[in-house]
Amino acid sequence: GENVEQHPSTLSVQEGDSAVIKCTYSDSASNYFPWYKQELGKGPQLIIDIRSNVGEKKDQRIAVTLNKTAKHFSLHITETQPEDSAVYFCAAHRGNQFYFGTGTSLTVIP
Amino acid sequence: SAVISQKPSRDICQRGTSLTIQCQVDSQVTMMFWYRQQPGQSLTLIATANQGSEATYESGFVIDKFPISRPNLTFSTLTVSNMSPEDSSIYLCSVELSPAFFGQGTRLTVV
């Protein structure tokens, strides 16, 4: 099956700085890679996604990059704000199933 | 997109009892998924629920412990049976419309 690894597990940044979270996957058949943000007491919410035929996607302060050859993808948040503080999960989609990373707890320090 | 309503949002239960979690979707979907998220951990798939057939369980999860119903294309229930403190987790239902959409989760505490 697919194995998704996510790093770092915790990340603290100063407000206004950038944050980068990285994930690797093992199965080259995975073709879709979403990122989720989970705030305390809530379910995961999709923030950005990328398909395997695209190398980069950007949505305002959030971007995702994908390197299919190396089987890794990254989430980039620029100009971080305190409301970006949450747990972020990456995922890889293969077949009809999602495989999730272990999560990154991001703290943005005002 | 999909809007998923899940209830209860939280509950505290006595060990040995059972809790049924409900999940309602605002559109018809073929497959619904149930996940468990233990404290500080990632999401683990419990089972996939298809309408009109028995749920498919992942390794480590069995129907007797986590019976699932899927009576129609917009609704599903997950029951956590004969609960123990180890069952304390967040339980999430999900639908896959590429991406996956999640309910707000049920935070279960077993005492």
mmCIF file with all atom_site columns, C-alpha atoms in Angstrom:
data_model
loop_
_atom_site.group_PDB
_atom_site.id
_atom_site.type_symbol
_atom_site.label_atom_id
_atom_site.label_alt_id
_atom_site.label_comp_id
_atom_site.label_asym_id
_atom_site.label_entity_id
_atom_site.label_seq_id
_atom_site.pdbx_PDB_ins_code
_atom_site.Cartn_x
_atom_site.Cartn_y
_atom_site.Cartn_z
_atom_site.occupancy
_atom_site.B_iso_or_equiv
_atom_site.pdbx_formal_charge
_atom_site.auth_seq_id
_atom_site.auth_comp_id
_atom_site.auth_asym_id
_atom_site.auth_atom_id
_atom_site.pdbx_PDB_model_num
ATOM 1   C CA . GLY A 1 1   ? 0.000   0.000  0.000   1.00 0.00 ? 1   GLY A CA 1
ATOM 2   C CA . GLU A 1 2   ? 0.872   3.671  0.000   1.00 0.00 ? 2   GLU A CA 1
ATOM 3   C CA . ASN A 1 3   ? 3.022   5.193  2.747   1.00 0.00 ? 3   ASN A CA 1
ATOM 4   C CA . VAL A 1 4   ? 2.981   8.945  3.327   1.00 0.00 ? 4   VAL A CA 1
ATOM 5   C CA . GLU A 1 5   ? 5.555   10.593 5.560   1.00 0.00 ? 5   GLU A CA 1
ATOM 6   C CA . GLN A 1 6   ? 5.236   14.180 6.728   1.00 0.00 ? 6   GLN A CA 1
ATOM 7   C CA . HIS A 1 7   ? 7.790   16.528 8.279   1.00 0.00 ? 7   HIS A CA 1
ATOM 8   C CA . PRO A 1 8   ? 8.158   18.353 10.545  1.00 0.00 ? 8   PRO A CA 1
ATOM 9   C CA . SER A 1 9   ? 5.694   17.210 13.188  1.00 0.00 ? 9   SER A CA 1
ATOM 10  C CA . THR A 1 10  ? 5.751   20.644 14.832  1.00 0.00 ? 10  THR A CA 1
ATOM 11  C CA . LEU A 1 11  ? 6.677   24.024 13.409  1.00 0.00 ? 11  LEU A CA 1
ATOM 12  C CA . SER A 1 12  ? 6.802   27.459 15.007  1.00 0.00 ? 12  SER A CA 1
ATOM 13  C CA . VAL A 1 13  ? 7.271   30.599 12.940  1.00 0.00 ? 13  VAL A CA 1
ATOM 14  C CA . GLN A 1 14  ? 7.069   34.305 13.589  1.00 0.00 ? 14  GLN A CA 1
ATOM 15  C CA . GLU A 1 15  ? 4.129   36.119 12.118  1.00 0.00 ? 15  GLU A CA 1
ATOM 16  C CA . GLY A 1 16  ? 4.978   37.250 8.604   1.00 0.00 ? 16  GLY A CA 1
ATOM 17  C CA . ASP A 1 17  ? 7.538   34.520 8.008   1.00 0.00 ? 17  ASP A CA 1
ATOM 18  C CA . SER A 1 18  ? 7.045   31.572 5.667   1.00 0.00 ? 18  SER A CA 1
ATOM 19  C CA . ALA A 1 19  ? 6.252   28.005 6.653   1.00 0.00 ? 19  ALA A CA 1
ATOM 20  C CA . VAL A 1 20  ? 7.094   24.899 4.644   1.00 0.00 ? 20  VAL A CA 1
ATOM 21  C CA . ILE A 1 21  ? 5.779   21.397 5.275   1.00 0.00 ? 21  ILE A CA 1
ATOM 22  C CA . LYS A 1 22  ? 7.048   18.433 3.286   1.00 0.00 ? 22  LYS A CA 1
ATOM 23  C CA . CYS A 1 23  ? 5.580   15.045 2.471   1.00 0.00 ? 23  CYS A CA 1
ATOM 24  C CA . THR A 1 24  ? 6.894   12.014 0.654   1.00 0.00 ? 24  THR A CA 1
ATOM 25  C CA . TYR A 1 25  ? 4.925   9.120  -0.773  1.00 0.00 ? 25  TYR A CA 1
ATOM 26  C CA . SER A 1 26  ? 5.930   5.669  -1.874  1.00 0.00 ? 26  SER A CA 1
ATOM 27  C CA . ASP A 1 27  ? 3.554   4.591  -4.640  1.00 0.00 ? 27  ASP A CA 1
ATOM 28  C CA . SER A 1 28  ? 4.055   6.150  -8.069  1.00 0.00 ? 28  SER A CA 1
ATOM 29  C CA . ALA A 1 29  ? 0.427   5.273  -8.876  1.00 0.00 ? 29  ALA A CA 1
ATOM 30  C CA . SER A 1 30  ? -0.771  8.012  -6.504  1.00 0.00 ? 30  SER A CA 1
ATOM 31  C CA . ASN A 1 31  ? -2.050  10.832 -8.654  1.00 0.00 ? 31  ASN A CA 1
ATOM 32  C CA . TYR A 1 32  ? -3.729  13.406 -6.438  1.00 0.00 ? 32  TYR A CA 1
ATOM 33  C CA . PHE A 1 33  ? -2.363  15.224 -3.418  1.00 0.00 ? 33  PHE A CA 1
ATOM 34  C CA . PRO A 1 34  ? -4.576  17.411 -1.218  1.00 0.00 ? 34  PRO A CA 1
ATOM 35  C CA . TRP A 1 35  ? -3.614  19.374 1.872   1.00 0.00 ? 35  TRP A CA 1
ATOM 36  C CA . TYR A 1 36  ? -5.945  19.782 4.820   1.00 0.00 ? 36  TYR A CA 1
ATOM 37  C CA . LYS A 1 37  ? -6.050  22.222 7.715   1.00 0.00 ? 37  LYS A CA 1
ATOM 38  C CA . GLN A 1 38  ? -7.589  21.050 10.964  1.00 0.00 ? 38  GLN A CA 1
ATOM 39  C CA . GLU A 1 39  ? -8.418  23.522 13.676  1.00 0.00 ? 39  GLU A CA 1
ATOM 40  C CA . LEU A 1 40  ? -9.155  22.433 17.210  1.00 0.00 ? 40  LEU A CA 1
ATOM 41  C CA . GLY A 1 41  ? -12.514 20.713 17.497  1.00 0.00 ? 41  GLY A CA 1
ATOM 42  C CA . LYS A 1 42  ? -13.160 20.684 13.772  1.00 0.00 ? 42  LYS A CA 1
ATOM 43  C CA . GLY A 1 43  ? -12.851 18.271 10.903  1.00 0.00 ? 43  GLY A CA 1
ATOM 44  C CA . PRO A 1 44  ? -10.098 18.639 8.288   1.00 0.00 ? 44  PRO A CA 1
ATOM 45  C CA . GLN A 1 45  ? -10.743 21.319 5.695   1.00 0.00 ? 45  GLN A CA 1
ATOM 46  C CA . LEU A 1 46  ? -9.222  21.249 2.222   1.00 0.00 ? 46  LEU A CA 1
ATOM 47  C CA . ILE A 1 47  ? -6.933  24.233 1.620   1.00 0.00 ? 47  ILE A CA 1
ATOM 48  C CA . ILE A 1 48  ? -5.199  23.338 -1.632  1.00 0.00 ? 48  ILE A CA 1
ATOM 49  C CA . ASP A 1 49  ? -4.619  20.336 -3.856  1.00 0.00 ? 49  ASP A CA 1
ATOM 50  C CA . ILE A 1 50  ? -2.499  19.307 -6.812  1.00 0.00 ? 50  ILE A CA 1
ATOM 51  C CA . ARG A 1 51  ? -2.762  16.606 -9.433  1.00 0.00 ? 51  ARG A CA 1
ATOM 52  C CA . SER A 1 52  ? 0.105   14.570 -10.754 1.00 0.00 ? 52  SER A CA 1
ATOM 53  C CA . ASN A 1 53  ? 0.187   16.321 -14.121 1.00 0.00 ? 53  ASN A CA 1
ATOM 54  C CA . VAL A 1 54  ? 0.978   19.673 -12.487 1.00 0.00 ? 54  VAL A CA 1
ATOM 55  C CA . GLY A 1 55  ? 4.201   20.767 -10.805 1.00 0.00 ? 55  GLY A CA 1
ATOM 56  C CA . GLU A 1 56  ? 3.010   23.754 -8.826  1.00 0.00 ? 56  GLU A CA 1
ATOM 57  C CA . LYS A 1 57  ? -0.211  25.429 -7.790  1.00 0.00 ? 57  LYS A CA 1
ATOM 58  C CA . LYS A 1 58  ? -0.746  28.664 -5.928  1.00 0.00 ? 58  LYS A CA 1
ATOM 59  C CA . ASP A 1 59  ? -3.718  30.220 -4.174  1.00 0.00 ? 59  ASP A CA 1
ATOM 60  C CA . GLN A 1 60  ? -2.953  33.587 -2.599  1.00 0.00 ? 60  GLN A CA 1
ATOM 61  C CA . ARG A 1 61  ? -0.563  32.910 0.312   1.00 0.00 ? 61  ARG A CA 1
ATOM 62  C CA . ILE A 1 62  ? -0.630  29.152 -0.118  1.00 0.00 ? 62  ILE A CA 1
ATOM 63  C CA . ALA A 1 63  ? 1.255   27.107 -2.703  1.00 0.00 ? 63  ALA A CA 1
ATOM 64  C CA . VAL A 1 64  ? 1.912   23.440 -3.268  1.00 0.00 ? 64  VAL A CA 1
ATOM 65  C CA . THR A 1 65  ? 4.757   21.932 -5.292  1.00 0.00 ? 65  THR A CA 1
ATOM 66  C CA . LEU A 1 66  ? 5.000   18.382 -6.557  1.00 0.00 ? 66  LEU A CA 1
ATOM 67  C CA . ASN A 1 67  ? 8.078   16.453 -7.674  1.00 0.00 ? 67  ASN A CA 1
ATOM 68  C CA . LYS A 1 68  ? 6.808   13.207 -9.172  1.00 0.00 ? 68  LYS A CA 1
ATOM 69  C CA . THR A 1 69  ? 10.262  11.831 -9.849  1.00 0.00 ? 69  THR A CA 1
ATOM 70  C CA . ALA A 1 70  ? 11.328  12.203 -6.251  1.00 0.00 ? 70  ALA A CA 1
ATOM 71  C CA . LYS A 1 71  ? 7.822   11.410 -4.955  1.00 0.00 ? 71  LYS A CA 1
ATOM 72  C CA . HIS A 1 72  ? 7.541   14.392 -2.700  1.00 0.00 ? 72  HIS A CA 1
ATOM 73  C CA . PHE A 1 73  ? 5.272   17.389 -2.387  1.00 0.00 ? 73  PHE A CA 1
ATOM 74  C CA . SER A 1 74  ? 5.366   20.448 -0.197  1.00 0.00 ? 74  SER A CA 1
ATOM 75  C CA . LEU A 1 75  ? 3.043   23.061 1.234   1.00 0.00 ? 75  LEU A CA 1
ATOM 76  C CA . HIS A 1 76  ? 4.283   26.638 1.356   1.00 0.00 ? 76  HIS A CA 1
ATOM 77  C CA . ILE A 1 77  ? 2.530   29.330 3.387   1.00 0.00 ? 77  ILE A CA 1
ATOM 78  C CA . THR A 1 78  ? 3.863   32.850 2.998   1.00 0.00 ? 78  THR A CA 1
ATOM 79  C CA . GLU A 1 79  ? 3.243   35.906 5.203   1.00 0.00 ? 79  GLU A CA 1
ATOM 80  C CA . THR A 1 80  ? 1.926   33.688 7.964   1.00 0.00 ? 80  THR A CA 1
ATOM 81  C CA . GLN A 1 81  ? -0.760  34.993 10.290  1.00 0.00 ? 81  GLN A CA 1
ATOM 82  C CA . PRO A 1 82  ? -1.864  33.800 13.736  1.00 0.00 ? 82  PRO A CA 1
ATOM 83  C CA . GLU A 1 83  ? -5.024  32.304 12.218  1.00 0.00 ? 83  GLU A CA 1
ATOM 84  C CA . ASP A 1 84  ? -2.817  29.960 10.188  1.00 0.00 ? 84  ASP A CA 1
ATOM 85  C CA . SER A 1 85  ? -2.063  28.144 13.458  1.00 0.00 ? 85  SER A CA 1
ATOM 86  C CA . ALA A 1 86  ? -3.540  24.646 13.110  1.00 0.00 ? 86  ALA A CA 1
ATOM 87  C CA . VAL A 1 87  ? -2.612  21.065 12.291  1.00 0.00 ? 87  VAL A CA 1
ATOM 88  C CA . TYR A 1 88  ? -1.923  20.444 8.604   1.00 0.00 ? 88  TYR A CA 1
ATOM 89  C CA . PHE A 1 89  ? -2.220  17.056 6.922   1.00 0.00 ? 89  PHE A CA 1
ATOM 90  C CA . CYS A 1 90  ? -1.004  16.010 3.522   1.00 0.00 ? 90  CYS A CA 1
ATOM 91  C CA . ALA A 1 91  ? -2.580  13.104 1.675   1.00 0.00 ? 91  ALA A CA 1
ATOM 92  C CA . ALA A 1 92  ? -1.965  10.953 -1.376  1.00 0.00 ? 92  ALA A CA 1
ATOM 93  C CA . HIS A 1 93  ? -4.790  9.444  -3.366  1.00 0.00 ? 93  HIS A CA 1
ATOM 94  C CA . ARG A 1 94  ? -4.456  6.042  -4.987  1.00 0.00 ? 94  ARG A CA 1
ATOM 95  C CA . GLY A 1 95  ? -7.314  3.942  -6.289  1.00 0.00 ? 95  GLY A CA 1
ATOM 96  C CA . ASN A 1 96  ? -10.330 4.960  -4.230  1.00 0.00 ? 96  ASN A CA 1
ATOM 97  C CA . GLN A 1 97  ? -8.487  5.674  -1.021  1.00 0.00 ? 97  GLN A CA 1
ATOM 98  C CA . PHE A 1 98  ? -6.667  8.543  0.629   1.00 0.00 ? 98  PHE A CA 1
ATOM 99  C CA . TYR A 1 99  ? -3.511  7.980  2.639   1.00 0.00 ? 99  TYR A CA 1
ATOM 100 C CA . PHE A 1 100 ? -2.736  10.679 5.176   1.00 0.00 ? 100 PHE A CA 1
ATOM 101 C CA . GLY A 1 101 ? 0.476   12.017 6.592   1.00 0.00 ? 101 GLY A CA 1
ATOM 102 C CA . THR A 1 102 ? 0.986   12.188 10.337  1.00 0.00 ? 102 THR A CA 1
ATOM 103 C CA . GLY A 1 103 ? 0.282   15.901 10.576  1.00 0.00 ? 103 GLY A CA 1
ATOM 104 C CA . THR A 1 104 ? 2.219   19.081 11.316  1.00 0.00 ? 104 THR A CA 1
ATOM 105 C CA . SER A 1 105 ? 1.223   21.319 14.179  1.00 0.00 ? 105 SER A CA 1
ATOM 106 C CA . LEU A 1 106 ? 1.932   24.870 13.019  1.00 0.00 ? 106 LEU A CA 1
ATOM 107 C CA . THR A 1 107 ? 2.117   27.725 15.509  1.00 0.00 ? 107 THR A CA 1
ATOM 108 C CA . VAL A 1 108 ? 2.396   31.281 14.258  1.00 0.00 ? 108 VAL A CA 1
ATOM 109 C CA . ILE A 1 109 ? 3.786   33.544 16.967  1.00 0.00 ? 109 ILE A CA 1
ATOM 110 C CA . PRO A 1 110 ? 2.402   37.091 16.902  1.00 0.00 ? 110 PRO A CA 1
ATOM 111 C CA . SER B 2 1   ? -18.190 20.199 -2.947  1.00 0.00 ? 1   SER B CA 1
ATOM 112 C CA . ALA B 2 2   ? -20.241 18.561 -0.220  1.00 0.00 ? 2   ALA B CA 1
ATOM 113 C CA . VAL B 2 3   ? -21.630 19.633 3.107   1.00 0.00 ? 3   VAL B CA 1
ATOM 114 C CA . ILE B 2 4   ? -21.462 16.902 5.712   1.00 0.00 ? 4   ILE B CA 1
ATOM 115 C CA . SER B 2 5   ? -23.356 17.063 8.977   1.00 0.00 ? 5   SER B CA 1
ATOM 116 C CA . GLN B 2 6   ? -22.141 14.744 11.670  1.00 0.00 ? 6   GLN B CA 1
ATOM 117 C CA . LYS B 2 7   ? -23.618 14.216 15.107  1.00 0.00 ? 7   LYS B CA 1
ATOM 118 C CA . PRO B 2 8   ? -23.157 14.133 17.952  1.00 0.00 ? 8   PRO B CA 1
ATOM 119 C CA . SER B 2 9   ? -20.209 16.521 17.947  1.00 0.00 ? 9   SER B CA 1
ATOM 120 C CA . ARG B 2 10  ? -19.008 15.099 21.229  1.00 0.00 ? 10  ARG B CA 1
ATOM 121 C CA . ASP B 2 11  ? -20.052 12.622 23.871  1.00 0.00 ? 11  ASP B CA 1
ATOM 122 C CA . ILE B 2 12  ? -18.829 11.111 27.099  1.00 0.00 ? 12  ILE B CA 1
ATOM 123 C CA . CYS B 2 13  ? -19.814 7.475  27.480  1.00 0.00 ? 13  CYS B CA 1
ATOM 124 C CA . GLN B 2 14  ? -19.509 4.780  30.060  1.00 0.00 ? 14  GLN B CA 1
ATOM 125 C CA . ARG B 2 15  ? -17.374 1.775  29.231  1.00 0.00 ? 15  ARG B CA 1
ATOM 126 C CA . GLY B 2 16  ? -19.315 -1.191 27.972  1.00 0.00 ? 16  GLY B CA 1
ATOM 127 C CA . THR B 2 17  ? -21.959 0.945  26.261  1.00 0.00 ? 17  THR B CA 1
ATOM 128 C CA . SER B 2 18  ? -22.376 1.727  22.567  1.00 0.00 ? 18  SER B CA 1
ATOM 129 C CA . LEU B 2 19  ? -22.606 4.997  20.660  1.00 0.00 ? 19  LEU B CA 1
ATOM 130 C CA . THR B 2 20  ? -24.025 5.540  17.204  1.00 0.00 ? 20  THR B CA 1
ATOM 131 C CA . ILE B 2 21  ? -22.646 8.406  15.135  1.00 0.00 ? 21  ILE B CA 1
ATOM 132 C CA . GLN B 2 22  ? -24.700 9.791  12.279  1.00 0.00 ? 22  GLN B CA 1
ATOM 133 C CA . CYS B 2 23  ? -23.462 11.340 9.070   1.00 0.00 ? 23  CYS B CA 1
ATOM 134 C CA . GLN B 2 24  ? -25.680 13.207 6.595   1.00 0.00 ? 24  GLN B CA 1
ATOM 135 C CA . VAL B 2 25  ? -24.476 14.475 3.216   1.00 0.00 ? 25  VAL B CA 1
ATOM 136 C CA . ASP B 2 26  ? -26.201 17.158 1.181   1.00 0.00 ? 26  ASP B CA 1
ATOM 137 C CA . SER B 2 27  ? -25.804 15.216 -2.075  1.00 0.00 ? 27  SER B CA 1
ATOM 138 C CA . GLN B 2 28  ? -25.893 11.612 -3.193  1.00 0.00 ? 28  GLN B CA 1
ATOM 139 C CA . VAL B 2 29  ? -22.544 9.860  -3.003  1.00 0.00 ? 29  VAL B CA 1
ATOM 140 C CA . THR B 2 30  ? -21.563 6.316  -3.805  1.00 0.00 ? 30  THR B CA 1
ATOM 141 C CA . MET B 2 31  ? -19.013 5.786  -1.084  1.00 0.00 ? 31  MET B CA 1
ATOM 142 C CA . MET B 2 32  ? -18.743 7.146  2.420   1.00 0.00 ? 32  MET B CA 1
ATOM 143 C CA . PHE B 2 33  ? -15.736 6.646  4.621   1.00 0.00 ? 33  PHE B CA 1
ATOM 144 C CA . TRP B 2 34  ? -15.297 6.436  8.371   1.00 0.00 ? 34  TRP B CA 1
ATOM 145 C CA . TYR B 2 35  ? -12.014 7.460  9.988   1.00 0.00 ? 35  TYR B CA 1
ATOM 146 C CA . ARG B 2 36  ? -10.632 7.407  13.495  1.00 0.00 ? 36  ARG B CA 1
ATOM 147 C CA . GLN B 2 37  ? -8.245  10.072 14.702  1.00 0.00 ? 37  GLN B CA 1
ATOM 148 C CA . GLN B 2 38  ? -6.617  9.247  18.001  1.00 0.00 ? 38  GLN B CA 1
ATOM 149 C CA . PRO B 2 39  ? -5.298  12.148 20.087  1.00 0.00 ? 39  PRO B CA 1
ATOM 150 C CA . GLY B 2 40  ? -2.453  13.926 18.338  1.00 0.00 ? 40  GLY B CA 1
ATOM 151 C CA . GLN B 2 41  ? -2.383  11.447 15.489  1.00 0.00 ? 41  GLN B CA 1
ATOM 152 C CA . SER B 2 42  ? -3.359  11.212 11.843  1.00 0.00 ? 42  SER B CA 1
ATOM 153 C CA . LEU B 2 43  ? -6.476  9.781  10.289  1.00 0.00 ? 43  LEU B CA 1
ATOM 154 C CA . THR B 2 44  ? -6.886  6.013  10.134  1.00 0.00 ? 44  THR B CA 1
ATOM 155 C CA . LEU B 2 45  ? -9.488  4.568  7.815   1.00 0.00 ? 45  LEU B CA 1
ATOM 156 C CA . ILE B 2 46  ? -11.936 2.279  9.617   1.00 0.00 ? 46  ILE B CA 1
ATOM 157 C CA . ALA B 2 47  ? -14.169 1.228  6.752   1.00 0.00 ? 47  ALA B CA 1
ATOM 158 C CA . THR B 2 48  ? -15.738 2.153  3.453   1.00 0.00 ? 48  THR B CA 1
ATOM 159 C CA . ALA B 2 49  ? -19.529 2.164  3.304   1.00 0.00 ? 49  ALA B CA 1
ATOM 160 C CA . ASN B 2 50  ? -21.333 1.565  0.024   1.00 0.00 ? 50  ASN B CA 1
ATOM 161 C CA . GLN B 2 51  ? -25.062 1.812  -0.273  1.00 0.00 ? 51  GLN B CA 1
ATOM 162 C CA . GLY B 2 52  ? -26.713 -1.566 -0.688  1.00 0.00 ? 52  GLY B CA 1
ATOM 163 C CA . SER B 2 53  ? -23.751 -3.679 0.365   1.00 0.00 ? 53  SER B CA 1
ATOM 164 C CA . GLU B 2 54  ? -21.807 -4.500 3.480   1.00 0.00 ? 54  GLU B CA 1
ATOM 165 C CA . ALA B 2 55  ? -19.086 -2.136 4.546   1.00 0.00 ? 55  ALA B CA 1
ATOM 166 C CA . THR B 2 56  ? -15.490 -2.992 3.779   1.00 0.00 ? 56  THR B CA 1
ATOM 167 C CA . TYR B 2 57  ? -13.278 -2.880 6.863   1.00 0.00 ? 57  TYR B CA 1
ATOM 168 C CA . GLU B 2 58  ? -9.599  -2.100 7.050   1.00 0.00 ? 58  GLU B CA 1
ATOM 169 C CA . SER B 2 59  ? -7.123  -4.310 8.844   1.00 0.00 ? 59  SER B CA 1
ATOM 170 C CA . GLY B 2 60  ? -7.568  -4.050 12.583  1.00 0.00 ? 60  GLY B CA 1
ATOM 171 C CA . PHE B 2 61  ? -11.242 -3.088 12.459  1.00 0.00 ? 61  PHE B CA 1
ATOM 172 C CA . VAL B 2 62  ? -14.132 -5.550 12.605  1.00 0.00 ? 62  VAL B CA 1
ATOM 173 C CA . ILE B 2 63  ? -17.837 -5.338 12.012  1.00 0.00 ? 63  ILE B CA 1
ATOM 174 C CA . ASP B 2 64  ? -18.769 -6.539 15.483  1.00 0.00 ? 64  ASP B CA 1
ATOM 175 C CA . LYS B 2 65  ? -16.923 -3.620 17.054  1.00 0.00 ? 65  LYS B CA 1
ATOM 176 C CA . PHE B 2 66  ? -17.794 -0.967 14.449  1.00 0.00 ? 66  PHE B CA 1
ATOM 177 C CA . PRO B 2 67  ? -21.057 -1.873 12.728  1.00 0.00 ? 67  PRO B CA 1
ATOM 178 C CA . ILE B 2 68  ? -21.945 0.496  9.895   1.00 0.00 ? 68  ILE B CA 1
ATOM 179 C CA . SER B 2 69  ? -25.218 1.186  8.186   1.00 0.00 ? 69  SER B CA 1
ATOM 180 C CA . ARG B 2 70  ? -25.709 2.800  4.797   1.00 0.00 ? 70  ARG B CA 1
ATOM 181 C CA . PRO B 2 71  ? -29.453 2.887  4.142   1.00 0.00 ? 71  PRO B CA 1
ATOM 182 C CA . ASN B 2 72  ? -29.303 5.386  1.272   1.00 0.00 ? 72  ASN B CA 1
ATOM 183 C CA . LEU B 2 73  ? -26.937 7.531  -0.766  1.00 0.00 ? 73  LEU B CA 1
ATOM 184 C CA . THR B 2 74  ? -26.912 10.471 1.651   1.00 0.00 ? 74  THR B CA 1
ATOM 185 C CA . PHE B 2 75  ? -26.702 8.883  5.076   1.00 0.00 ? 75  PHE B CA 1
ATOM 186 C CA . SER B 2 76  ? -24.555 6.526  7.124   1.00 0.00 ? 76  SER B CA 1
ATOM 187 C CA . THR B 2 77  ? -24.063 5.552  10.737  1.00 0.00 ? 77  THR B CA 1
ATOM 188 C CA . LEU B 2 78  ? -21.088 4.167  12.617  1.00 0.00 ? 78  LEU B CA 1
ATOM 189 C CA . THR B 2 79  ? -21.607 2.436  15.943  1.00 0.00 ? 79  THR B CA 1
ATOM 190 C CA . VAL B 2 80  ? -18.779 2.051  18.423  1.00 0.00 ? 80  VAL B CA 1
ATOM 191 C CA . SER B 2 81  ? -19.773 -1.027 20.423  1.00 0.00 ? 81  SER B CA 1
ATOM 192 C CA . ASN B 2 82  ? -18.851 -2.226 23.896  1.00 0.00 ? 82  ASN B CA 1
ATOM 193 C CA . MET B 2 83  ? -16.651 0.800  24.388  1.00 0.00 ? 83  MET B CA 1
ATOM 194 C CA . SER B 2 84  ? -13.458 0.930  26.391  1.00 0.00 ? 84  SER B CA 1
ATOM 195 C CA . PRO B 2 85  ? -11.222 3.920  27.194  1.00 0.00 ? 85  PRO B CA 1
ATOM 196 C CA . GLU B 2 86  ? -9.025  2.943  24.233  1.00 0.00 ? 86  GLU B CA 1
ATOM 197 C CA . ASP B 2 87  ? -11.906 3.906  21.944  1.00 0.00 ? 87  ASP B CA 1
ATOM 198 C CA . SER B 2 88  ? -11.598 7.541  23.016  1.00 0.00 ? 88  SER B CA 1
ATOM 199 C CA . SER B 2 89  ? -10.925 9.329  19.733  1.00 0.00 ? 89  SER B CA 1
ATOM 200 C CA . ILE B 2 90  ? -12.329 11.637 17.162  1.00 0.00 ? 90  ILE B CA 1
ATOM 201 C CA . TYR B 2 91  ? -14.435 9.804  14.605  1.00 0.00 ? 91  TYR B CA 1
ATOM 202 C CA . LEU B 2 92  ? -14.875 11.408 11.196  1.00 0.00 ? 92  LEU B CA 1
ATOM 203 C CA . CYS B 2 93  ? -17.053 10.604 8.256   1.00 0.00 ? 93  CYS B CA 1
ATOM 204 C CA . SER B 2 94  ? -15.947 11.561 4.788   1.00 0.00 ? 94  SER B CA 1
ATOM 205 C CA . VAL B 2 95  ? -17.059 11.503 1.190   1.00 0.00 ? 95  VAL B CA 1
ATOM 206 C CA . GLU B 2 96  ? -14.723 11.417 -1.738  1.00 0.00 ? 96  GLU B CA 1
ATOM 207 C CA . LEU B 2 97  ? -15.457 13.819 -4.499  1.00 0.00 ? 97  LEU B CA 1
ATOM 208 C CA . SER B 2 98  ? -11.767 14.223 -5.242  1.00 0.00 ? 98  SER B CA 1
ATOM 209 C CA . PRO B 2 99  ? -10.960 15.844 -2.833  1.00 0.00 ? 99  PRO B CA 1
ATOM 210 C CA . ALA B 2 100 ? -12.289 14.225 0.279   1.00 0.00 ? 100 ALA B CA 1
ATOM 211 C CA . PHE B 2 101 ? -14.688 16.269 2.374   1.00 0.00 ? 101 PHE B CA 1
ATOM 212 C CA . PHE B 2 102 ? -15.053 15.659 6.078   1.00 0.00 ? 102 PHE B CA 1
ATOM 213 C CA . GLY B 2 103 ? -17.694 16.104 8.703   1.00 0.00 ? 103 GLY B CA 1
ATOM 214 C CA . GLN B 2 104 ? -16.784 18.123 11.768  1.00 0.00 ? 104 GLN B CA 1
ATOM 215 C CA . GLY B 2 105 ? -16.055 14.969 13.714  1.00 0.00 ? 105 GLY B CA 1
ATOM 216 C CA . THR B 2 106 ? -17.360 13.314 16.859  1.00 0.00 ? 106 THR B CA 1
ATOM 217 C CA . ARG B 2 107 ? -15.108 13.623 19.885  1.00 0.00 ? 107 ARG B CA 1
ATOM 218 C CA . LEU B 2 108 ? -15.728 10.513 21.979  1.00 0.00 ? 108 LEU B CA 1
ATOM 219 C CA . THR B 2 109 ? -14.488 10.099 25.516  1.00 0.00 ? 109 THR B CA 1
ATOM 220 C CA . VAL B 2 110 ? -15.004 6.758  27.230  1.00 0.00 ? 110 VAL B CA 1
ATOM 221 C CA . VAL B 2 111 ? -14.806 6.755  31.002  1.00 0.00 ? 111 VAL B CA 1
#
